[in-house]
mmCIF file of N, CA and C in Angstrom:
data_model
loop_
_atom_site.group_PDB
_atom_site.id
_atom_site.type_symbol
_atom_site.label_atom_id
_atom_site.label_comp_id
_atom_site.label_asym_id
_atom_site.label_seq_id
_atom_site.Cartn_x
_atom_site.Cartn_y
_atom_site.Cartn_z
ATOM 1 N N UNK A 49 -9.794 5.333 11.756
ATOM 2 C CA UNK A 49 -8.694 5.252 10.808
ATOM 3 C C UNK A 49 -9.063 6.030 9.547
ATOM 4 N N UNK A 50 -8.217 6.967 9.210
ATOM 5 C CA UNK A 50 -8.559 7.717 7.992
ATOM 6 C C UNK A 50 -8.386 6.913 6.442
ATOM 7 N N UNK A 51 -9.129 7.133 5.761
ATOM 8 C CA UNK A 51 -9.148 6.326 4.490
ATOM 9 C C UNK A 51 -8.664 6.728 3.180
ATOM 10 N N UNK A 52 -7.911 5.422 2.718
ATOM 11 C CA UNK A 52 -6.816 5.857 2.252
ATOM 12 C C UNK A 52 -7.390 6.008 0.596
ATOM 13 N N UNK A 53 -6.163 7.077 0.015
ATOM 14 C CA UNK A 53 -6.686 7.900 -1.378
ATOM 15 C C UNK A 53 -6.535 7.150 -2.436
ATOM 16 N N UNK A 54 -5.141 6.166 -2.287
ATOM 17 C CA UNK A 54 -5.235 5.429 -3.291
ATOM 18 C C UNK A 54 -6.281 4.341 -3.470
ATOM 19 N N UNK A 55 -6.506 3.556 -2.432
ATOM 20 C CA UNK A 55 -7.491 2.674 -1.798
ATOM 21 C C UNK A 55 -8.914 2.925 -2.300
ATOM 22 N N UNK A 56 -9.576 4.145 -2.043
ATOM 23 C CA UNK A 56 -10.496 5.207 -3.148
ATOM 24 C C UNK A 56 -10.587 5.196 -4.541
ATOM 25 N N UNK A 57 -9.486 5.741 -4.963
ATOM 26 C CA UNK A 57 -9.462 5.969 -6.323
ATOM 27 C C UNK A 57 -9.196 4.495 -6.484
ATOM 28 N N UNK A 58 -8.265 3.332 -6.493
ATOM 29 C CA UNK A 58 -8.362 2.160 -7.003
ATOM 30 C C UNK A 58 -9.461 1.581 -7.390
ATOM 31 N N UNK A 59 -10.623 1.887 -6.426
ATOM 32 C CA UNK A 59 -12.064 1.328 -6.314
ATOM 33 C C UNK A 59 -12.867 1.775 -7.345
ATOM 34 N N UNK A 60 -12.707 3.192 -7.127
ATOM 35 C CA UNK A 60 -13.309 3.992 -8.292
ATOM 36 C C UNK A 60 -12.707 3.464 -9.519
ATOM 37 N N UNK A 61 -11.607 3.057 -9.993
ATOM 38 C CA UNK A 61 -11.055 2.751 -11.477
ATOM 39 C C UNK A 61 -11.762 1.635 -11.660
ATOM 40 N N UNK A 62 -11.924 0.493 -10.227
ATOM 41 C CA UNK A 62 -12.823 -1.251 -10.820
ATOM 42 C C UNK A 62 -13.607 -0.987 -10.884
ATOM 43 N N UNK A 63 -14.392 0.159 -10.641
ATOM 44 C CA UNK A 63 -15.785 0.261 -10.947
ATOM 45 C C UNK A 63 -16.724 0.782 -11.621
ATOM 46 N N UNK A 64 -15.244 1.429 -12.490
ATOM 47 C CA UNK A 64 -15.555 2.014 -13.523
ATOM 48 C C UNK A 64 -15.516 1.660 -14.924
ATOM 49 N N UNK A 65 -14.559 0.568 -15.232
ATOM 50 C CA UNK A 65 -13.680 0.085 -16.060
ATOM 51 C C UNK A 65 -14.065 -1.530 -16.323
ATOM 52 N N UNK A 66 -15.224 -1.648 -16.971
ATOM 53 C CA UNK A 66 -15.707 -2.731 -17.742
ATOM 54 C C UNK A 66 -15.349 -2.989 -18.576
ATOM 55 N N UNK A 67 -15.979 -2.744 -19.888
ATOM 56 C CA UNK A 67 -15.551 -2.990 -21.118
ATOM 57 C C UNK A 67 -15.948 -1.746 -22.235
ATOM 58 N N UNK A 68 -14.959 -0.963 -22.246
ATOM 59 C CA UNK A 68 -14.697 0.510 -23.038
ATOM 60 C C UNK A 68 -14.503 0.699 -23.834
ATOM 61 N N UNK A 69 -14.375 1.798 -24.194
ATOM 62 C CA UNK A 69 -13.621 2.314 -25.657
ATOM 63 C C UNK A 69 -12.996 3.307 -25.371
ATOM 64 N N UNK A 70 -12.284 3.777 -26.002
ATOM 65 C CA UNK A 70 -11.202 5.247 -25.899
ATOM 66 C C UNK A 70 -11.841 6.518 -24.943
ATOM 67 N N UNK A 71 -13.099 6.596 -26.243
ATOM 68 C CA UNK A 71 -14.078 7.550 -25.201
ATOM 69 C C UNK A 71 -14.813 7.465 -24.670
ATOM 70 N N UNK A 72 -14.915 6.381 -24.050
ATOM 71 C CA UNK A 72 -15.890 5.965 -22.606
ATOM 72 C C UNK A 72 -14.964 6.144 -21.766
ATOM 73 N N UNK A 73 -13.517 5.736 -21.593
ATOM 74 C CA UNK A 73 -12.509 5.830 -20.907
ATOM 75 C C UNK A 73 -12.330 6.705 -20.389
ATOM 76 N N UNK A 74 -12.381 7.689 -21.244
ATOM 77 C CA UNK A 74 -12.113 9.413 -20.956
ATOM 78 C C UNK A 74 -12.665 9.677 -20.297
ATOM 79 N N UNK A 75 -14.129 9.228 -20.589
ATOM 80 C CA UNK A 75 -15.104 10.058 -19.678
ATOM 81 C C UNK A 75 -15.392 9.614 -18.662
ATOM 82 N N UNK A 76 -14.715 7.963 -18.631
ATOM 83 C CA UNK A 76 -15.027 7.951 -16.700
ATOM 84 C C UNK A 76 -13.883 8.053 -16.099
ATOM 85 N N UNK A 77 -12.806 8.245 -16.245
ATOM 86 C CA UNK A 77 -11.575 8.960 -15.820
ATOM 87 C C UNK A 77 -12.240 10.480 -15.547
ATOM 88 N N UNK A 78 -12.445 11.425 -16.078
ATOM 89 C CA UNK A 78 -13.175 12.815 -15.879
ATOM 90 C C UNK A 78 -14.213 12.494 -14.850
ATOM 91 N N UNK A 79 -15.265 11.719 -14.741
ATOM 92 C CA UNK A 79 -15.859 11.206 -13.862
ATOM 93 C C UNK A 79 -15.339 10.787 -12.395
ATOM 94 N N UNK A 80 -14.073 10.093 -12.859
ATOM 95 C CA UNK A 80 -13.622 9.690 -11.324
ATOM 96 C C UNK A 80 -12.364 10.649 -10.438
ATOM 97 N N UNK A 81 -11.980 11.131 -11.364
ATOM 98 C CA UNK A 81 -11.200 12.700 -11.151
ATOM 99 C C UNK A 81 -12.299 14.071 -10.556
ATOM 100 N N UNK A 82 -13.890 14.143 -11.124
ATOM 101 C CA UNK A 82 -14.827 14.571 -10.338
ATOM 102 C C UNK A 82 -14.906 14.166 -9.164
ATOM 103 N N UNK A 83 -15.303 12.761 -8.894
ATOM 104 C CA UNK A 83 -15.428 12.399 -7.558
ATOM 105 C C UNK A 83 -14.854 12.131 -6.767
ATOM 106 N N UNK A 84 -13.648 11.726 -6.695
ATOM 107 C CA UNK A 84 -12.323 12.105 -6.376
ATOM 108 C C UNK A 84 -11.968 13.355 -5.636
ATOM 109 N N UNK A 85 -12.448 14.638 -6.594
ATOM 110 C CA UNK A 85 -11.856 15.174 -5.663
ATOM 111 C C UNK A 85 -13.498 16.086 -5.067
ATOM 112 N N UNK A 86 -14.381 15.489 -5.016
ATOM 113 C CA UNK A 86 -15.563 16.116 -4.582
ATOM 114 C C UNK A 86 -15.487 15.189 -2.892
ATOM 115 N N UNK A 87 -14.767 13.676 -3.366
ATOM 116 C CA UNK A 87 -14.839 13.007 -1.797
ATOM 117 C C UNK A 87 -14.003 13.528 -1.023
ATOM 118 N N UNK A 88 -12.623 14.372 -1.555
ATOM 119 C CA UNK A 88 -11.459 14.382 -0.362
ATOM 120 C C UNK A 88 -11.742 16.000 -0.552
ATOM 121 N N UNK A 89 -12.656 16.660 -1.156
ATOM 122 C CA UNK A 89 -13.159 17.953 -0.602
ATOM 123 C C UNK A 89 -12.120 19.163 -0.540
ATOM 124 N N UNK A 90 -11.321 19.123 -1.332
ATOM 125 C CA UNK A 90 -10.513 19.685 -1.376
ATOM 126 C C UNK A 90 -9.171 19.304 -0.761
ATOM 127 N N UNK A 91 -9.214 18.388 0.327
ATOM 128 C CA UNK A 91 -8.288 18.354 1.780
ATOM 129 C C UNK A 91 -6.703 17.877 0.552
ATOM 130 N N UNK A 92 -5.924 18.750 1.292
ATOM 131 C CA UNK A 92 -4.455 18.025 0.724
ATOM 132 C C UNK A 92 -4.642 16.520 1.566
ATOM 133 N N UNK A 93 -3.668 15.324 0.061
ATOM 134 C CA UNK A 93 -3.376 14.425 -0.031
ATOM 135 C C UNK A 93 -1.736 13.968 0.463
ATOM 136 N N UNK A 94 -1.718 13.684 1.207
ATOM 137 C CA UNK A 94 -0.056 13.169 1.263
ATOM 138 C C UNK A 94 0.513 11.703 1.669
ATOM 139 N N UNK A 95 1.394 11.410 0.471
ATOM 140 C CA UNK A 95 1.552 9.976 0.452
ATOM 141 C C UNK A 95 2.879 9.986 0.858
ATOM 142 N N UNK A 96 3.600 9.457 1.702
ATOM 143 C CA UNK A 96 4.999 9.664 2.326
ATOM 144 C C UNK A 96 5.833 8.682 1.151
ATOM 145 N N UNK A 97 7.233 8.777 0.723
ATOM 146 C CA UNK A 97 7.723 8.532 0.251
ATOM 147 C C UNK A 97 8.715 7.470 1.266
ATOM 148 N N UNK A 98 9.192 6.270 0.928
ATOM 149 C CA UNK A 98 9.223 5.280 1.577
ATOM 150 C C UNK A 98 11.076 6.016 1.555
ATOM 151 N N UNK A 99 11.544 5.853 3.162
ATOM 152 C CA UNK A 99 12.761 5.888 3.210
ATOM 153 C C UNK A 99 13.641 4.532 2.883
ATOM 154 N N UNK A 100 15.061 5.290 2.546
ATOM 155 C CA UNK A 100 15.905 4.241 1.986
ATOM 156 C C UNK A 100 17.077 5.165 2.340
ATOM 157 N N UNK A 101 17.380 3.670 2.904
ATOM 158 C CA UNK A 101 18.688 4.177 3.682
ATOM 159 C C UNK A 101 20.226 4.222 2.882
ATOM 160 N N UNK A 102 20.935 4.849 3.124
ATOM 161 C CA UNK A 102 22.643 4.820 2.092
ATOM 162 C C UNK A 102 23.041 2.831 1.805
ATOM 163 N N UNK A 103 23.044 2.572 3.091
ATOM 164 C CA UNK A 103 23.024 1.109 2.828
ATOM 165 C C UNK A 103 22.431 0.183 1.545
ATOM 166 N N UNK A 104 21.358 0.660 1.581
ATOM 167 C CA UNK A 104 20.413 0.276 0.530
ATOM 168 C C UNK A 104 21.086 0.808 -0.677
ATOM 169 N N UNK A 105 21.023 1.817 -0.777
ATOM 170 C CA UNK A 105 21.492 2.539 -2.450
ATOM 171 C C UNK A 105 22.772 2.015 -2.583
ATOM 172 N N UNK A 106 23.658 1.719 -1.887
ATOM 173 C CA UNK A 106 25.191 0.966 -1.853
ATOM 174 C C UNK A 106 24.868 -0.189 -2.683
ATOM 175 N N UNK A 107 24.268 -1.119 -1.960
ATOM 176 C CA UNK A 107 23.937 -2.193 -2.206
ATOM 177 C C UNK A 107 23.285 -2.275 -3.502
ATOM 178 N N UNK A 108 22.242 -1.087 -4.067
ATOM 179 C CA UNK A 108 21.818 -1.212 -5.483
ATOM 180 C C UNK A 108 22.626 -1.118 -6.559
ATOM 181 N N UNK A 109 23.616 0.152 -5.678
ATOM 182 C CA UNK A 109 24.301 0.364 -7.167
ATOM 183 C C UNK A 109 25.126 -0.720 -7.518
ATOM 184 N N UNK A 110 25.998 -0.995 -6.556
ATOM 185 C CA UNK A 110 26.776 -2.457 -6.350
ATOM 186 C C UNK A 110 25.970 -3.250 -7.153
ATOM 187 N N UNK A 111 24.962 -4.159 -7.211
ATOM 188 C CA UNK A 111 24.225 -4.889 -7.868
ATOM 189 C C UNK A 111 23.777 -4.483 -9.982
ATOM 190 N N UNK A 112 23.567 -3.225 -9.382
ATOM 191 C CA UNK A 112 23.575 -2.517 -10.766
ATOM 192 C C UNK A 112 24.636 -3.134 -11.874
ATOM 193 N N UNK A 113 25.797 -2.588 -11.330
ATOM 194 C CA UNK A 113 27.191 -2.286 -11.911
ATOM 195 C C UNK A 113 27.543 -3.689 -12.367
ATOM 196 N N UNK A 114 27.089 -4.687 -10.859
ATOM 197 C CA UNK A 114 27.343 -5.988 -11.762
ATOM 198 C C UNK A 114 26.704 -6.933 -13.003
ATOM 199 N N UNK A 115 25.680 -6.237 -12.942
ATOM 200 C CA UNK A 115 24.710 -6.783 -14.086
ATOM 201 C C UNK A 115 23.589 -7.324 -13.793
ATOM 202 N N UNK A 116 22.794 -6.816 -12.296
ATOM 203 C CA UNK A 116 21.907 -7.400 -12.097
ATOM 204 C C UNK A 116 20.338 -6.613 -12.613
ATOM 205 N N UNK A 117 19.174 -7.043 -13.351
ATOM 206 C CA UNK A 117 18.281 -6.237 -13.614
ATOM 207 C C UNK A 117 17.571 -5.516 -12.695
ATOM 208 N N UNK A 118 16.517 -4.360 -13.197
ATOM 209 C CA UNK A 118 16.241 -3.116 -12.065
ATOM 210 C C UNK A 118 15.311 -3.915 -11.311
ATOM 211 N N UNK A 119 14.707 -4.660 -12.198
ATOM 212 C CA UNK A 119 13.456 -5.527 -11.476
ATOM 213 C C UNK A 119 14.067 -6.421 -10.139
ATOM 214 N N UNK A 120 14.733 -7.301 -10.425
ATOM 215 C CA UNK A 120 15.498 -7.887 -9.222
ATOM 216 C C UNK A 120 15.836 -6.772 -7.707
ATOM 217 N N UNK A 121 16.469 -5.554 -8.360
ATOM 218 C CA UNK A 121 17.529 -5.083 -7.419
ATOM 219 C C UNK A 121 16.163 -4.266 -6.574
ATOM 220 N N UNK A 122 15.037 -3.698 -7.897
ATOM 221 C CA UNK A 122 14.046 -3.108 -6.792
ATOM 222 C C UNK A 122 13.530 -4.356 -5.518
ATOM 223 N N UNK A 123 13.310 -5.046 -5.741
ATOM 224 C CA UNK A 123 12.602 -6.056 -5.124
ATOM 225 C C UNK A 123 13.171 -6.519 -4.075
ATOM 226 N N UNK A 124 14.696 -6.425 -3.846
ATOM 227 C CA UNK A 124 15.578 -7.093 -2.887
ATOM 228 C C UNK A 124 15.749 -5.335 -2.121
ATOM 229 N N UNK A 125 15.865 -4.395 -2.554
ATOM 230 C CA UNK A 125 16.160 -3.501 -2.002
ATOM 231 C C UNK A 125 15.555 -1.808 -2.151
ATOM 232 N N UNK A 126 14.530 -2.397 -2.559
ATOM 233 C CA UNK A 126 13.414 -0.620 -2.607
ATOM 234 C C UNK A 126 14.064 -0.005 -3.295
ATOM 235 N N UNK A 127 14.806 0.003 -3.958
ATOM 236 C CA UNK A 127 15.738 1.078 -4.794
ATOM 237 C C UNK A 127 15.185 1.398 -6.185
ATOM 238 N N UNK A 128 14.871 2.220 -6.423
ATOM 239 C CA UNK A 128 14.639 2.352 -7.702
ATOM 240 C C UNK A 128 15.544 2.796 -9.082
ATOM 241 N N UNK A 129 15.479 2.719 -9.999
ATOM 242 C CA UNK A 129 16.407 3.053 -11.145
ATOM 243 C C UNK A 129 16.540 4.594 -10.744
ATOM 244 N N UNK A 130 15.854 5.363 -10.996
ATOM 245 C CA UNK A 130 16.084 6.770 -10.478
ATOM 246 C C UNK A 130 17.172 7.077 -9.773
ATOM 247 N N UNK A 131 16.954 6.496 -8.669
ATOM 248 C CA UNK A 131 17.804 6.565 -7.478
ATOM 249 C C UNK A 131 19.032 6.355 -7.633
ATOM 250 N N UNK A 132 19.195 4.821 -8.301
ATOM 251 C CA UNK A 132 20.118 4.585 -8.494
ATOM 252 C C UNK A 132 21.208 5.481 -9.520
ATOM 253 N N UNK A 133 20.876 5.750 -10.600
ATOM 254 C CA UNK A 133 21.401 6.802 -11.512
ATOM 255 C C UNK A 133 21.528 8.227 -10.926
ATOM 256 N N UNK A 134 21.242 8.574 -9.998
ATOM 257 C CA UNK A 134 21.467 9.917 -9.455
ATOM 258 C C UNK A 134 22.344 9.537 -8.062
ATOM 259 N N UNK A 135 22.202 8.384 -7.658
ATOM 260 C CA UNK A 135 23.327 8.638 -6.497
ATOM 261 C C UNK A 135 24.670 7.990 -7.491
ATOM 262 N N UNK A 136 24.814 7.343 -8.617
ATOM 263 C CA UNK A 136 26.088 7.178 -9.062
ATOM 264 C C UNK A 136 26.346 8.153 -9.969
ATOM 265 N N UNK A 137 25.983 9.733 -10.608
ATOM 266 C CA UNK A 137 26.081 10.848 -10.981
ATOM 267 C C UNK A 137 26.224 11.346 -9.713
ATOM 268 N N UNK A 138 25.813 11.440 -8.624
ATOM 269 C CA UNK A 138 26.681 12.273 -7.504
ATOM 270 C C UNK A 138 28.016 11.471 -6.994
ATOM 271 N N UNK A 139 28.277 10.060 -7.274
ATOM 272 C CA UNK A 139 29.391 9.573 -6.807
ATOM 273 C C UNK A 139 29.313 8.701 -5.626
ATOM 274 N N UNK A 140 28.286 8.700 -5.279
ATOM 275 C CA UNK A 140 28.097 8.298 -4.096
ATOM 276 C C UNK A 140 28.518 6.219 -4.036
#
């Protein structure tokens, strides 16, 4: 099973990230952005973007419009604010 990038870098941030200051921060961010990309060696990264179906965005905007918050409507239906504001600027 190939191992995953965020999964990596997450690890790398707890294990980096004790108790800092501004510029300790920096520098193990630069540190883990080194190793980072010294572990995946160059190789492209690709994280698939989770499908969502018309149904779904129906259902958000619907929820939207009535007054429900983004937090709720993501949670019941993967939809994000984004989404939502660009499929009701296309009309959809």
């Amino acid at each position: 099973m190939a191992e995953d990038i965020v999964d990596f870098m997450m690890q790398q941030f707890r294990d980096a990230i004790p108790e800092l200051n501004k510029e300790q921060i920096q520098e193990k961010l630069e540190i883990i952005e080194t190793t980072t990309r010294k572990h995946w060696g160059g190789e492209d990264a690709y994280i698939a973007k989770k499908k969502i179906n018309k149904a779904q965005v129906k259902k958000a905007v619907t929820e939207y419009l009535g007054g429900k918050p983004f937090s709720e409507i993501r949670k019941e239906t993967g939809v994000g604010r984004a989404t939502i504001f660009r499929h009701m600027k296309k009309g959809d």
